XYZ file of C-alpha atoms in Angstrom:
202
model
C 3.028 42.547 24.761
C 5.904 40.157 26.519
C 8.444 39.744 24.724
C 9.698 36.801 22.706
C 12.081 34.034 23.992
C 14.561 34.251 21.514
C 17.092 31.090 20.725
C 19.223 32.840 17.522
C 22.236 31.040 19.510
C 21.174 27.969 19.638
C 20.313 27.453 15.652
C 22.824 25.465 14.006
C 23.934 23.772 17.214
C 22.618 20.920 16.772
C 22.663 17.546 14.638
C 20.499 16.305 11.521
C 17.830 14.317 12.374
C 19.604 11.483 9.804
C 22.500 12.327 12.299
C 20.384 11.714 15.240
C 18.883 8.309 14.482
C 22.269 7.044 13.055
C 23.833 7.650 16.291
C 20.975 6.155 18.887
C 22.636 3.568 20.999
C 20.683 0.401 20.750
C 18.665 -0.369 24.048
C 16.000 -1.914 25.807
C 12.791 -0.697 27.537
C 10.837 -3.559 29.285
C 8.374 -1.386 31.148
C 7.708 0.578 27.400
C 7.804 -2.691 25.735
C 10.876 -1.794 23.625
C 12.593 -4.290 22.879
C 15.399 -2.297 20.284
C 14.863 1.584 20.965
C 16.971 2.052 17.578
C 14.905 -0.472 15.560
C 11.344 0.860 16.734
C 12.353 4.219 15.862
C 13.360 3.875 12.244
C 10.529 1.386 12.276
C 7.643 4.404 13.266
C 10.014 6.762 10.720
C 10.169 4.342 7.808
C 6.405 3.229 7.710
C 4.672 6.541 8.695
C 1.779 7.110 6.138
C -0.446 10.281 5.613
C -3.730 8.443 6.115
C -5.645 12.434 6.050
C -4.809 14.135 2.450
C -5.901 16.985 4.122
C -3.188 17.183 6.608
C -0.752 16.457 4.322
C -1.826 18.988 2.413
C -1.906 21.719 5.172
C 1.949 20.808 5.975
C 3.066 20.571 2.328
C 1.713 24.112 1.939
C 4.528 25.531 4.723
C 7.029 24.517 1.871
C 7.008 28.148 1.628
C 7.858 29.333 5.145
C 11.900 28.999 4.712
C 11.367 31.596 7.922
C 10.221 28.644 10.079
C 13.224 26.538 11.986
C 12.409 23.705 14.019
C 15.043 22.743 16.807
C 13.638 19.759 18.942
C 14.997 18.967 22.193
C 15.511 14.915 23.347
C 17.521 12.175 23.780
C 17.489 8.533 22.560
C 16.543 6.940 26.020
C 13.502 8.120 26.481
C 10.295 5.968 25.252
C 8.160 9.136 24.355
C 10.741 10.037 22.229
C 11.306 6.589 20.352
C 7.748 7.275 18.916
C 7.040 11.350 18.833
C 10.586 12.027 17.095
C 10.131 9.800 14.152
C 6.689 11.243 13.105
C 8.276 15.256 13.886
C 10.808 14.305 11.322
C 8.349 13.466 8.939
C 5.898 16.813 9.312
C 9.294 18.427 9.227
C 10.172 17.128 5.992
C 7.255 17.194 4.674
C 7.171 21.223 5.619
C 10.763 21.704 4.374
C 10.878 23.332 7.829
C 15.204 23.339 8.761
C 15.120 20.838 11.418
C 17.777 19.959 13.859
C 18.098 18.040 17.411
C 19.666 19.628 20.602
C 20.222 16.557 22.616
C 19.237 17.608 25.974
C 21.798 16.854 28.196
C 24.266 19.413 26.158
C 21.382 21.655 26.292
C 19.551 21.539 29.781
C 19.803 25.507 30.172
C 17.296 25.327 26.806
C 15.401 22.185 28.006
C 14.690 23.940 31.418
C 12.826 26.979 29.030
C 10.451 24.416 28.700
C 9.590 22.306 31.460
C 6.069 20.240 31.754
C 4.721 20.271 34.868
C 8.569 21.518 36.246
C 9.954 17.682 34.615
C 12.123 17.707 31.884
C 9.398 15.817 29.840
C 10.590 14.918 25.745
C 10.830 15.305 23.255
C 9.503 19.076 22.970
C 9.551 20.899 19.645
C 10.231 24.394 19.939
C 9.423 26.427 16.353
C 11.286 29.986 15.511
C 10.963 32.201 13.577
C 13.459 33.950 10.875
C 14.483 36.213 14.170
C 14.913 33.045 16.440
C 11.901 34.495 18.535
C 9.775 31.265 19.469
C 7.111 31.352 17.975
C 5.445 27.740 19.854
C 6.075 24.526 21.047
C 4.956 20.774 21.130
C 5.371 18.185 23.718
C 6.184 16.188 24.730
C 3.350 13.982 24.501
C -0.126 13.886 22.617
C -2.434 15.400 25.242
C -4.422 12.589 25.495
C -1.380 10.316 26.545
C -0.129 13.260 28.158
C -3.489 13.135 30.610
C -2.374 9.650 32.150
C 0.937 11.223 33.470
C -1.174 14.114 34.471
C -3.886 11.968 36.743
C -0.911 9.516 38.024
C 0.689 12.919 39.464
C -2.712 14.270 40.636
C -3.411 10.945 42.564
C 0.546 10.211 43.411
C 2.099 13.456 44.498
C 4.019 12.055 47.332
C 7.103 10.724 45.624
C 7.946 9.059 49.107
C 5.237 6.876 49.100
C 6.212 3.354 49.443
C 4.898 1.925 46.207
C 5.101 5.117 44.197
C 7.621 3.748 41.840
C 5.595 0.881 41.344
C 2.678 3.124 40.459
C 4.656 5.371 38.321
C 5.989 1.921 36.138
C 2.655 0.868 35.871
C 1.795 4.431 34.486
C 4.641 4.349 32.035
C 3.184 0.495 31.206
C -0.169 2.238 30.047
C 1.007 4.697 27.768
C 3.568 2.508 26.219
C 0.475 0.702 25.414
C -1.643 3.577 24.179
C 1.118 3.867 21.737
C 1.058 0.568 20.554
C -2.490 0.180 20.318
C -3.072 2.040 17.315
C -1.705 4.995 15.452
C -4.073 7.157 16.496
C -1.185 9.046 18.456
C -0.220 9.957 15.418
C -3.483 11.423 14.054
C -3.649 13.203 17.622
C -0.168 14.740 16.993
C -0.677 15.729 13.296
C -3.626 17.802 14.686
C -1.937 19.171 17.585
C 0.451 21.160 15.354
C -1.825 21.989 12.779
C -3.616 24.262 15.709
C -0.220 24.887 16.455
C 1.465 26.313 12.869
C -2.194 28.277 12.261
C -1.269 30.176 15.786
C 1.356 31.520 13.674
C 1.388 34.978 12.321
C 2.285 34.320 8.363
């Protein structure tokens, strides 16, 4: 059995997520079609619903796990963040699961624990334990967004190419738009870390 990563040092290094959004700098995202990064993130926070009883159900039941600490790693410039971080607030909550945000730059040794595809890709949710052994992680996107980064790498992997930036923009275009189109990110992420908390042992 491999051992645990363990993060003990890093809990209580970070800031509230009421911390968090109240210090986002305001910007815009053209190719993510954000206009106010600030706005649309207390705008996903403010009017997420539970639109599955069960699944608020299954996360209301953690209320009990005060062993569970949730440390999430992002900054406020990145568009998968503007609309994941809002909604892990809300299962966190929901949970009662302690909950605090290492923003990444003060934290890349921790960020680089947990690289996608060797890219600093956020947010990513990283869950310990009582210990600080990590028990799991999420991110940084649902996997079906995640699968359009995934197939523009596959089909792009020469970074030299002349119109690879153009390809990559039009990539980031299309899951800004998944995003927008619906909330069935949302749905996709609430059952991503249900599979995830029922990996852990109780």
């Amino acid at each position: 059995m491999e051992a645990r990563l363990n993060l003990t040092h890093k809990i209580g290094q970070g800031i509230s997520p009421q911390q968090f959004m109240d210090d986002m700098q305001i910007r815009s995202m053209e190719i993510s079609n954000i206009p106010n990064t600030k706005e649309q993130l207390i705008s996903v926070y403010e009017n997420f619903t539970w639109t599955q009883e069960d699944q608020k159900v299954f996360f209301t039941a953690l209320n009990n796990r005060s062993d569970l600490h949730c440390l999430i790693l992002c900054t406020d410039w990145c568009p998968d963040v503007i609309w994941n971080v809002p909604l892990l607030f809300r299962v966190m909550e929901q949970s009662r699961i302690s909950t605090e945000v290492l923003l990444m730059e003060e934290h890349l040794e921790t960020m680089d624990l947990f690289l996608t595809d060797g890219g600093r890709n956020q947010p990513i949710a990283v869950f310990l334990n009582a210990s600080g052994d990590v028990l799991g992680r999420w991110g940084a996107r649902p996997a079906y967004i995640q699968a359009v980064m995934d197939r523009f790498k596959k089909n792009n992997p020469d970074k030299q190419e002349a119109d690879y930036k153009e390809k990559l923009n039009q990539t980031y275009r299309e899951i800004g738009e998944l995003y927008q189109a619906s909330n069935e990110y949302q749905e996709v992420i609430l059952h991503e870390l249900r599979d995830l908390f029922t990996t852990f042992p109780s």
